[in-house]
PDB file of C-alpha atoms in Angstrom:
ATOM      1  CA  MET J   1     -27.369   2.356  19.898  1.00 30.00           C
ATOM      2  CA  THR J   2     -25.249   1.022  17.041  1.00 31.00           C
ATOM      3  CA  SER J   3     -25.138  -2.758  16.662  1.00 34.00           C
ATOM      4  CA  PRO J   4     -21.764  -4.492  16.191  1.00 35.00           C
ATOM      5  CA  ASP J   5     -22.694  -5.432  12.630  1.00 40.00           C
ATOM      6  CA  SER J   6     -23.629  -1.873  11.681  1.00 36.00           C
ATOM      7  CA  HIS J   7     -20.444  -0.592  13.334  1.00 37.00           C
ATOM      8  CA  ASP J   8     -18.387  -3.024  11.255  1.00 43.00           C
ATOM      9  CA  GLY J   9     -20.256  -1.879   8.173  1.00 43.00           C
ATOM     10  CA  THR J  10     -19.488   1.762   8.961  1.00 36.00           C
ATOM     11  CA  ILE J  11     -15.786   0.973   9.338  1.00 35.00           C
ATOM     12  CA  GLU J  12     -15.743  -0.943   6.057  1.00 42.00           C
ATOM     13  CA  ARG J  13     -17.579   1.854   4.208  1.00 41.00           C
ATOM     14  CA  HIS J  14     -15.092   4.394   5.588  1.00 39.00           C
ATOM     15  CA  ALA J  15     -12.140   2.219   4.532  1.00 45.00           C
ATOM     16  CA  VAL J  16     -13.536   1.698   1.026  1.00 47.00           C
ATOM     17  CA  SER J  17     -14.299   5.424   0.732  1.00 46.00           C
ATOM     18  CA  ALA J  18     -10.734   6.288   1.752  1.00 47.00           C
ATOM     19  CA  ALA J  19      -9.309   3.685  -0.610  1.00 47.00           C
ATOM     20  CA  ARG J  20     -11.408   5.100  -3.454  1.00 50.00           C
ATOM     21  CA  SER J  21     -10.060   8.602  -2.846  1.00 50.00           C
ATOM     22  CA  PHE J  22      -6.845   7.684  -4.677  1.00 53.00           C
ATOM     23  CA  GLY J  23      -8.354   7.293  -8.139  1.00 54.00           C
ATOM     24  CA  SER J  24      -8.567  11.004  -8.929  1.00 50.00           C
ATOM     25  CA  HIS J  25      -4.846  11.271  -8.135  1.00 63.00           C
ATOM     26  CA  ALA J  26      -3.626   8.131  -9.902  1.00 80.00           C
ATOM     27  CA  ALA J  27      -0.874  10.004 -11.786  1.00 84.00           C
ATOM     28  CA  GLU J  28       0.562  11.410  -8.560  1.00 87.00           C
ATOM     29  CA  TYR J  29       0.287   7.987  -6.928  1.00 82.00           C
ATOM     30  CA  GLU J  30       2.202   6.354  -9.770  1.00 89.00           C
ATOM     31  CA  ARG J  31       4.883   9.063  -9.778  1.00 90.00           C
ATOM     32  CA  GLY J  32       5.336   9.498  -6.054  1.00 89.00           C
ATOM     33  CA  ARG J  33       4.907   6.032  -4.527  1.00 91.00           C
ATOM     34  CA  PRO J  34       8.041   3.869  -4.314  1.00 95.00           C
ATOM     35  CA  PRO J  35       8.506   0.365  -5.719  1.00 95.00           C
ATOM     36  CA  TYR J  36       9.155  -2.622  -3.440  1.00 97.00           C
ATOM     37  CA  PRO J  37      12.561  -4.269  -2.889  1.00 97.00           C
ATOM     38  CA  ALA J  38      12.816  -7.296  -5.175  1.00 96.00           C
ATOM     39  CA  GLU J  39      14.275  -9.506  -2.429  1.00 97.00           C
ATOM     40  CA  LEU J  40      11.218  -8.978  -0.227  1.00 97.00           C
ATOM     41  CA  VAL J  41       8.769  -9.553  -3.086  1.00 97.00           C
ATOM     42  CA  ALA J  42      10.578 -12.837  -3.803  1.00 97.00           C
ATOM     43  CA  TRP J  43      10.286 -13.805  -0.123  1.00 97.00           C
ATOM     44  CA  LEU J  44       6.636 -12.767   0.039  1.00 97.00           C
ATOM     45  CA  VAL J  45       5.392 -15.000  -2.807  1.00 96.00           C
ATOM     46  CA  PRO J  46       6.680 -18.531  -3.540  1.00 91.00           C
ATOM     47  CA  GLY J  47       8.624 -18.717  -6.783  1.00 92.00           C
ATOM     48  CA  ASP J  48       6.427 -21.593  -7.988  1.00 94.00           C
ATOM     49  CA  ALA J  49       3.168 -19.666  -7.438  1.00 97.00           C
ATOM     50  CA  THR J  50       1.202 -19.815 -10.705  1.00 98.00           C
ATOM     51  CA  THR J  51      -1.790 -17.662  -9.708  1.00 98.00           C
ATOM     52  CA  VAL J  52      -1.491 -14.537  -7.564  1.00 98.00           C
ATOM     53  CA  VAL J  53      -4.189 -12.042  -6.579  1.00 98.00           C
ATOM     54  CA  ASP J  54      -2.905  -8.561  -5.677  1.00 98.00           C
ATOM     55  CA  VAL J  55      -5.488  -6.731  -3.553  1.00 98.00           C
ATOM     56  CA  GLY J  56      -5.627  -2.971  -3.197  1.00 96.00           C
ATOM     57  CA  ALA J  57      -3.422  -2.993  -6.274  1.00 96.00           C
ATOM     58  CA  GLY J  58      -3.707   0.728  -7.006  1.00 93.00           C
ATOM     59  CA  THR J  59      -1.713   1.659 -10.089  1.00 92.00           C
ATOM     60  CA  GLY J  60       0.217  -1.621  -9.901  1.00 95.00           C
ATOM     61  CA  LYS J  61       3.333  -0.832  -7.863  1.00 95.00           C
ATOM     62  CA  LEU J  62       3.393  -4.316  -6.345  1.00 97.00           C
ATOM     63  CA  THR J  63       1.501  -5.954  -9.205  1.00 98.00           C
ATOM     64  CA  ALA J  64       4.311  -5.166 -11.659  1.00 97.00           C
ATOM     65  CA  ALA J  65       6.839  -6.909  -9.415  1.00 97.00           C
ATOM     66  CA  LEU J  66       4.633 -10.017  -9.209  1.00 98.00           C
ATOM     67  CA  VAL J  67       4.353 -10.539 -12.958  1.00 97.00           C
ATOM     68  CA  ALA J  68       6.528 -13.481 -14.053  1.00 95.00           C
ATOM     69  CA  PRO J  69       6.651 -16.023 -16.897  1.00 95.00           C
ATOM     70  CA  GLY J  70       4.085 -18.774 -16.388  1.00 95.00           C
ATOM     71  CA  ARG J  71       2.243 -16.829 -13.676  1.00 97.00           C
ATOM     72  CA  THR J  72      -1.256 -15.331 -13.815  1.00 98.00           C
ATOM     73  CA  VAL J  73      -1.660 -12.140 -11.789  1.00 98.00           C
ATOM     74  CA  VAL J  74      -5.094 -10.656 -11.054  1.00 98.00           C
ATOM     75  CA  ALA J  75      -5.285  -7.097  -9.705  1.00 98.00           C
ATOM     76  CA  VAL J  76      -8.164  -6.240  -7.354  1.00 98.00           C
ATOM     77  CA  ASP J  77      -9.055  -2.739  -6.174  1.00 97.00           C
ATOM     78  CA  PRO J  78     -12.265  -0.944  -5.135  1.00 96.00           C
ATOM     79  CA  ASP J  79     -11.406   2.054  -7.351  1.00 94.00           C
ATOM     80  CA  ALA J  80     -12.141   1.698 -11.071  1.00 93.00           C
ATOM     81  CA  GLN J  81      -9.942   4.705 -11.905  1.00 92.00           C
ATOM     82  CA  MET J  82      -6.931   3.093 -10.279  1.00 93.00           C
ATOM     83  CA  LEU J  83      -7.602  -0.154 -12.115  1.00 96.00           C
ATOM     84  CA  ALA J  84      -7.809   1.753 -15.396  1.00 94.00           C
ATOM     85  CA  ALA J  85      -4.405   3.300 -14.689  1.00 92.00           C
ATOM     86  CA  LEU J  86      -3.016  -0.141 -13.838  1.00 96.00           C
ATOM     87  CA  HIS J  87      -4.434  -1.648 -17.038  1.00 96.00           C
ATOM     88  CA  GLY J  88      -2.788   1.084 -19.097  1.00 95.00           C
ATOM     89  CA  ARG J  89       0.547   0.224 -17.523  1.00 94.00           C
ATOM     90  CA  LEU J  90       0.124  -3.572 -17.340  1.00 97.00           C
ATOM     91  CA  PRO J  91      -2.344  -4.618 -20.045  1.00 96.00           C
ATOM     92  CA  GLU J  92      -1.502  -8.296 -19.547  1.00 96.00           C
ATOM     93  CA  VAL J  93      -2.887  -8.227 -15.981  1.00 98.00           C
ATOM     94  CA  GLU J  94      -6.595  -8.921 -15.468  1.00 98.00           C
ATOM     95  CA  THR J  95      -8.337  -6.350 -13.251  1.00 98.00           C
ATOM     96  CA  ARG J  96     -11.396  -6.843 -11.036  1.00 98.00           C
ATOM     97  CA  GLU J  97     -13.192  -4.511  -8.639  1.00 98.00           C
ATOM     98  CA  GLY J  98     -13.339  -5.794  -5.079  1.00 98.00           C
ATOM     99  CA  THR J  99     -12.071  -5.464  -1.516  1.00 97.00           C
ATOM    100  CA  GLY J 100     -10.106  -7.566   0.943  1.00 98.00           C
ATOM    101  CA  GLU J 101     -13.341  -8.602   2.636  1.00 98.00           C
ATOM    102  CA  SER J 102     -15.041  -9.541  -0.636  1.00 98.00           C
ATOM    103  CA  LEU J 103     -12.664 -10.956  -3.221  1.00 98.00           C
ATOM    104  CA  PRO J 104     -14.031 -11.607  -6.733  1.00 98.00           C
ATOM    105  CA  VAL J 105     -12.202 -14.956  -6.812  1.00 98.00           C
ATOM    106  CA  THR J 106     -13.433 -18.565  -6.571  1.00 98.00           C
ATOM    107  CA  ASP J 107     -12.664 -20.865  -3.649  1.00 98.00           C
ATOM    108  CA  ALA J 108      -9.238 -22.533  -3.377  1.00 98.00           C
ATOM    109  CA  SER J 109      -8.108 -21.168  -6.742  1.00 98.00           C
ATOM    110  CA  VAL J 110      -4.913 -19.164  -6.078  1.00 98.00           C
ATOM    111  CA  ASP J 111      -1.432 -19.721  -4.659  1.00 98.00           C
ATOM    112  CA  ALA J 112      -0.921 -16.297  -3.108  1.00 98.00           C
ATOM    113  CA  VAL J 113      -2.917 -13.222  -2.094  1.00 98.00           C
ATOM    114  CA  THR J 114      -0.917 -10.028  -1.616  1.00 98.00           C
ATOM    115  CA  PHE J 115      -1.668  -6.630  -0.126  1.00 98.00           C
ATOM    116  CA  GLY J 116       0.826  -3.901  -0.959  1.00 97.00           C
ATOM    117  CA  GLN J 117       0.259  -0.841   1.222  1.00 95.00           C
ATOM    118  CA  SER J 118      -3.387  -1.871   1.702  1.00 95.00           C
ATOM    119  CA  TRP J 119      -4.029  -4.391   4.524  1.00 97.00           C
ATOM    120  CA  HIS J 120      -4.559  -1.482   6.945  1.00 95.00           C
ATOM    121  CA  TRP J 121      -7.815  -0.733   5.055  1.00 93.00           C
ATOM    122  CA  VAL J 122      -9.060  -4.281   5.740  1.00 96.00           C
ATOM    123  CA  ASP J 123     -10.888  -5.799   8.711  1.00 97.00           C
ATOM    124  CA  PRO J 124      -8.272  -8.407   9.783  1.00 97.00           C
ATOM    125  CA  ALA J 125     -10.692 -11.178  10.772  1.00 97.00           C
ATOM    126  CA  ARG J 126     -12.856 -10.901   7.652  1.00 97.00           C
ATOM    127  CA  GLY J 127      -9.880 -10.335   5.385  1.00 98.00           C
ATOM    128  CA  SER J 128      -8.102 -13.380   6.808  1.00 98.00           C
ATOM    129  CA  ALA J 129     -11.171 -15.565   6.316  1.00 98.00           C
ATOM    130  CA  GLU J 130     -11.574 -14.340   2.746  1.00 98.00           C
ATOM    131  CA  ALA J 131      -7.901 -14.888   1.909  1.00 98.00           C
ATOM    132  CA  ALA J 132      -8.101 -18.407   3.368  1.00 98.00           C
ATOM    133  CA  ARG J 133     -11.217 -19.069   1.262  1.00 98.00           C
ATOM    134  CA  VAL J 134      -9.512 -18.304  -2.057  1.00 98.00           C
ATOM    135  CA  LEU J 135      -6.100 -19.802  -1.251  1.00 98.00           C
ATOM    136  CA  ARG J 136      -5.195 -23.371  -2.075  1.00 97.00           C
ATOM    137  CA  PRO J 137      -3.869 -25.428   0.889  1.00 95.00           C
ATOM    138  CA  GLY J 138      -0.368 -24.188   1.597  1.00 95.00           C
ATOM    139  CA  GLY J 139      -1.049 -20.902  -0.182  1.00 97.00           C
ATOM    140  CA  VAL J 140       0.359 -17.666   1.177  1.00 98.00           C
ATOM    141  CA  LEU J 141      -1.057 -14.347   2.320  1.00 98.00           C
ATOM    142  CA  GLY J 142       1.610 -11.668   1.807  1.00 98.00           C
ATOM    143  CA  LEU J 143       1.486  -8.167   3.296  1.00 98.00           C
ATOM    144  CA  ILE J 144       4.028  -5.433   2.573  1.00 98.00           C
ATOM    145  CA  TRP J 145       4.500  -1.749   3.355  1.00 98.00           C
ATOM    146  CA  ASN J 146       7.091   0.864   2.397  1.00 97.00           C
ATOM    147  CA  ILE J 147       7.476   3.138   5.438  1.00 97.00           C
ATOM    148  CA  ARG J 148       9.673   6.230   5.410  1.00 96.00           C
ATOM    149  CA  ASP J 149      12.567   5.931   7.865  1.00 97.00           C
ATOM    150  CA  GLU J 150      11.792   8.541  10.510  1.00 95.00           C
ATOM    151  CA  ARG J 151      15.068   7.892  12.308  1.00 96.00           C
ATOM    152  CA  VAL J 152      16.361  10.530   9.877  1.00 97.00           C
ATOM    153  CA  ALA J 153      15.460  13.959  11.277  1.00 97.00           C
ATOM    154  CA  TRP J 154      14.152  15.611   8.112  1.00 97.00           C
ATOM    155  CA  VAL J 155      12.036  12.538   7.305  1.00 97.00           C
ATOM    156  CA  ALA J 156      10.431  12.740  10.747  1.00 96.00           C
ATOM    157  CA  GLU J 157       9.651  16.388  10.018  1.00 97.00           C
ATOM    158  CA  LEU J 158       8.202  15.399   6.640  1.00 96.00           C
ATOM    159  CA  SER J 159       5.844  12.938   8.322  1.00 93.00           C
ATOM    160  CA  THR J 160       4.690  15.636  10.728  1.00 93.00           C
ATOM    161  CA  VAL J 161       3.938  17.981   7.835  1.00 94.00           C
ATOM    162  CA  MET J 162       2.022  15.302   5.880  1.00 90.00           C
ATOM    163  CA  HIS J 163       0.249  13.741   8.905  1.00 87.00           C
ATOM    164  CA  HIS J 164       0.907  10.149   9.959  1.00 84.00           C
ATOM    165  CA  SER J 165      -0.986   7.618   7.858  1.00 87.00           C
ATOM    166  CA  ALA J 166      -2.987   4.584   8.935  1.00 89.00           C
ATOM    167  CA  ALA J 167      -0.176   2.392   7.588  1.00 92.00           C
ATOM    168  CA  GLU J 168       2.467   4.138   9.661  1.00 92.00           C
ATOM    169  CA  ARG J 169       0.327   3.938  12.783  1.00 92.00           C
ATOM    170  CA  LEU J 170      -0.244   0.218  12.200  1.00 94.00           C
ATOM    171  CA  ILE J 171       3.472  -0.558  11.813  1.00 95.00           C
ATOM    172  CA  ASP J 172       4.407   1.623  14.793  1.00 92.00           C
ATOM    173  CA  GLY J 173       1.673  -0.069  16.821  1.00 92.00           C
ATOM    174  CA  GLY J 174       3.163  -3.549  16.545  1.00 92.00           C
ATOM    175  CA  GLY J 175       2.369  -4.508  12.986  1.00 96.00           C
ATOM    176  CA  PRO J 176      -0.558  -6.185  11.223  1.00 97.00           C
ATOM    177  CA  GLN J 177      -2.795  -8.895  12.596  1.00 96.00           C
ATOM    178  CA  VAL J 178      -4.226 -11.944  10.854  1.00 97.00           C
ATOM    179  CA  ALA J 179      -6.756 -14.448  12.149  1.00 96.00           C
ATOM    180  CA  GLU J 180      -7.539 -18.145  11.844  1.00 94.00           C
ATOM    181  CA  PRO J 181      -7.586 -20.187   9.697  1.00 94.00           C
ATOM    182  CA  LEU J 182      -4.335 -18.524   8.632  1.00 96.00           C
ATOM    183  CA  GLY J 183      -1.127 -19.401  10.430  1.00 93.00           C
ATOM    184  CA  SER J 184       1.040 -16.964  12.376  1.00 95.00           C
ATOM    185  CA  LEU J 185       2.888 -14.174  10.578  1.00 97.00           C
ATOM    186  CA  GLU J 186       6.539 -14.399   9.618  1.00 97.00           C
ATOM    187  CA  THR J 187       8.238 -11.061   9.057  1.00 98.00           C
ATOM    188  CA  ARG J 188      11.227  -9.498   7.337  1.00 98.00           C
ATOM    189  CA  GLU J 189      12.341  -5.935   6.710  1.00 97.00           C
ATOM    190  CA  VAL J 190      14.849  -4.146   4.505  1.00 98.00           C
ATOM    191  CA  ALA J 191      16.219  -0.599   4.771  1.00 98.00           C
ATOM    192  CA  TRP J 192      16.904   1.166   1.472  1.00 98.00           C
ATOM    193  CA  GLU J 193      16.918   4.599  -0.167  1.00 98.00           C
ATOM    194  CA  ARG J 194      15.013   6.097  -3.069  1.00 97.00           C
ATOM    195  CA  ARG J 195      16.452   8.978  -5.094  1.00 98.00           C
ATOM    196  CA  MET J 196      13.731  11.420  -6.143  1.00 97.00           C
ATOM    197  CA  SER J 197      13.278  14.887  -7.563  1.00 97.00           C
ATOM    198  CA  VAL J 198      11.678  17.544  -5.372  1.00 98.00           C
ATOM    199  CA  GLU J 199       8.463  17.258  -7.400  1.00 97.00           C
ATOM    200  CA  ASP J 200       8.510  13.468  -6.974  1.00 97.00           C
ATOM    201  CA  VAL J 201       8.467  14.036  -3.215  1.00 97.00           C
ATOM    202  CA  VAL J 202       5.567  16.466  -3.622  1.00 97.00           C
ATOM    203  CA  ALA J 203       3.696  13.890  -5.738  1.00 95.00           C
ATOM    204  CA  MET J 204       4.274  11.275  -3.031  1.00 94.00           C
ATOM    205  CA  ALA J 205       2.688  13.593  -0.466  1.00 94.00           C
ATOM    206  CA  ALA J 206      -0.142  14.533  -2.833  1.00 93.00           C
ATOM    207  CA  SER J 207      -1.053  10.846  -3.298  1.00 89.00           C
ATOM    208  CA  ARG J 208      -1.818  10.245   0.383  1.00 88.00           C
ATOM    209  CA  SER J 209      -5.472   9.927   1.382  1.00 84.00           C
ATOM    210  CA  TYR J 210      -5.187  12.517   4.176  1.00 84.00           C
ATOM    211  CA  VAL J 211      -3.834  15.106   1.725  1.00 90.00           C
ATOM    212  CA  ILE J 212      -6.242  14.145  -1.074  1.00 90.00           C
ATOM    213  CA  THR J 213      -9.263  14.620   1.193  1.00 89.00           C
ATOM    214  CA  ALA J 214      -8.013  17.812   2.876  1.00 90.00           C
ATOM    215  CA  GLU J 215      -9.704  21.144   2.186  1.00 94.00           C
ATOM    216  CA  PRO J 216      -8.079  22.857  -0.833  1.00 94.00           C
ATOM    217  CA  ASP J 217      -6.333  25.556   1.209  1.00 96.00           C
ATOM    218  CA  ARG J 218      -4.927  23.022   3.653  1.00 95.00           C
ATOM    219  CA  ARG J 219      -3.816  20.746   0.821  1.00 94.00           C
ATOM    220  CA  THR J 220      -1.939  23.657  -0.766  1.00 96.00           C
ATOM    221  CA  ARG J 221      -0.248  24.544   2.528  1.00 96.00           C
ATOM    222  CA  ILE J 222       0.815  20.937   3.093  1.00 96.00           C
ATOM    223  CA  LEU J 223       2.284  20.542  -0.382  1.00 97.00           C
ATOM    224  CA  ASP J 224       4.074  23.901  -0.214  1.00 98.00           C
ATOM    225  CA  ALA J 225       5.634  22.863   3.100  1.00 98.00           C
ATOM    226  CA  VAL J 226       6.675  19.499   1.650  1.00 98.00           C
ATOM    227  CA  ARG J 227       8.265  21.231  -1.353  1.00 98.00           C
ATOM    228  CA  ASP J 228      10.211  23.623   0.882  1.00 98.00           C
ATOM    229  CA  LEU J 229      11.446  20.800   3.089  1.00 98.00           C
ATOM    230  CA  ALA J 230      12.489  18.678   0.095  1.00 98.00           C
ATOM    231  CA  ARG J 231      14.393  21.615  -1.395  1.00 98.00           C
ATOM    232  CA  SER J 232      16.305  21.984   1.869  1.00 98.00           C
ATOM    233  CA  VAL J 233      17.811  18.479   1.530  1.00 98.00           C
ATOM    234  CA  VAL J 234      18.567  18.402  -2.198  1.00 98.00           C
ATOM    235  CA  GLU J 235      21.936  16.800  -2.885  1.00 98.00           C
ATOM    236  CA  PRO J 236      24.557  18.055  -5.399  1.00 98.00           C
ATOM    237  CA  ASP J 237      23.023  15.975  -8.197  1.00 97.00           C
ATOM    238  CA  GLY J 238      19.714  17.801  -7.745  1.00 97.00           C
ATOM    239  CA  LEU J 239      17.908  14.837  -6.179  1.00 98.00           C
ATOM    240  CA  VAL J 240      16.559  14.028  -2.733  1.00 98.00           C
ATOM    241  CA  CYS J 241      17.590  10.787  -1.010  1.00 98.00           C
ATOM    242  CA  LEU J 242      14.507   9.494   0.820  1.00 98.00           C
ATOM    243  CA  PRO J 243      15.195   6.542   3.141  1.00 98.00           C
ATOM    244  CA  TYR J 244      12.641   3.773   3.591  1.00 98.00           C
ATOM    245  CA  VAL J 245      12.222   0.631   5.656  1.00 98.00           C
ATOM    246  CA  THR J 246      10.079  -1.970   3.896  1.00 98.00           C
ATOM    247  CA  HIS J 247       8.176  -4.314   6.215  1.00 98.00           C
ATOM    248  CA  ALA J 248       6.962  -7.647   4.807  1.00 98.00           C
ATOM    249  CA  TYR J 249       4.778 -10.319   6.455  1.00 98.00           C
ATOM    250  CA  ARG J 250       3.448 -13.656   5.283  1.00 98.00           C
ATOM    251  CA  ALA J 251       1.113 -16.320   6.619  1.00 98.00           C
ATOM    252  CA  THR J 252       0.276 -19.773   5.262  1.00 96.00           C
ATOM    253  CA  ALA J 253      -3.218 -21.155   4.748  1.00 94.00           C
ATOM    254  CA  GLY J 254      -4.379 -24.639   5.691  1.00 79.00           C
TER     255      GLY J 254
END
């Protein structure tokens, strides 16, 4: 019989393994993944925050939006390849390997900890405790996800082709959870559209963990189906308009 501790360890190892699958597809991740709306990033992190740790930073989609004059941003990710890609894009940002449950940061040393498209890989209780450990009193935990707007018929079909992700299931299931000693979550969302080429849409699909880890034949079939679907909705300017809803959450420590 599996003990609770070993079960938790298995879950964490699976999450880290999935998170590390992105590194070999960093170029597709950078090309295909969308940025975050500036108004939500500004709401997520206090303007006077001088030290921010971005966890699960990937190639730096959220990290880039956090960089500001007078602010130190540290990018944390379990995948060294992703951190190398981030460093090439944002050489001024310090990078450290780590996870949401084990942050390479000293106690009470930062004003904000953010997770862009990554809290769903984290055990909420352990991640909350770790965020609270590194945050100064009054510091903020910020969580944000870009989710494709499946109220649009072809986008719903796209999600079926690509398989629903852990992030999409979490948002559909009522949203993220945090635990004490963090306070309750505030939330905001913004609907917006991203204009992309057909191959940008294919790169977005190719950067998803389910597609990355699929058998080669299945991966090819998925990407061919995504390409065909994207071509069917190309607008007169040759681009695809992909609608998103960005969901942001924040909680205060102490």
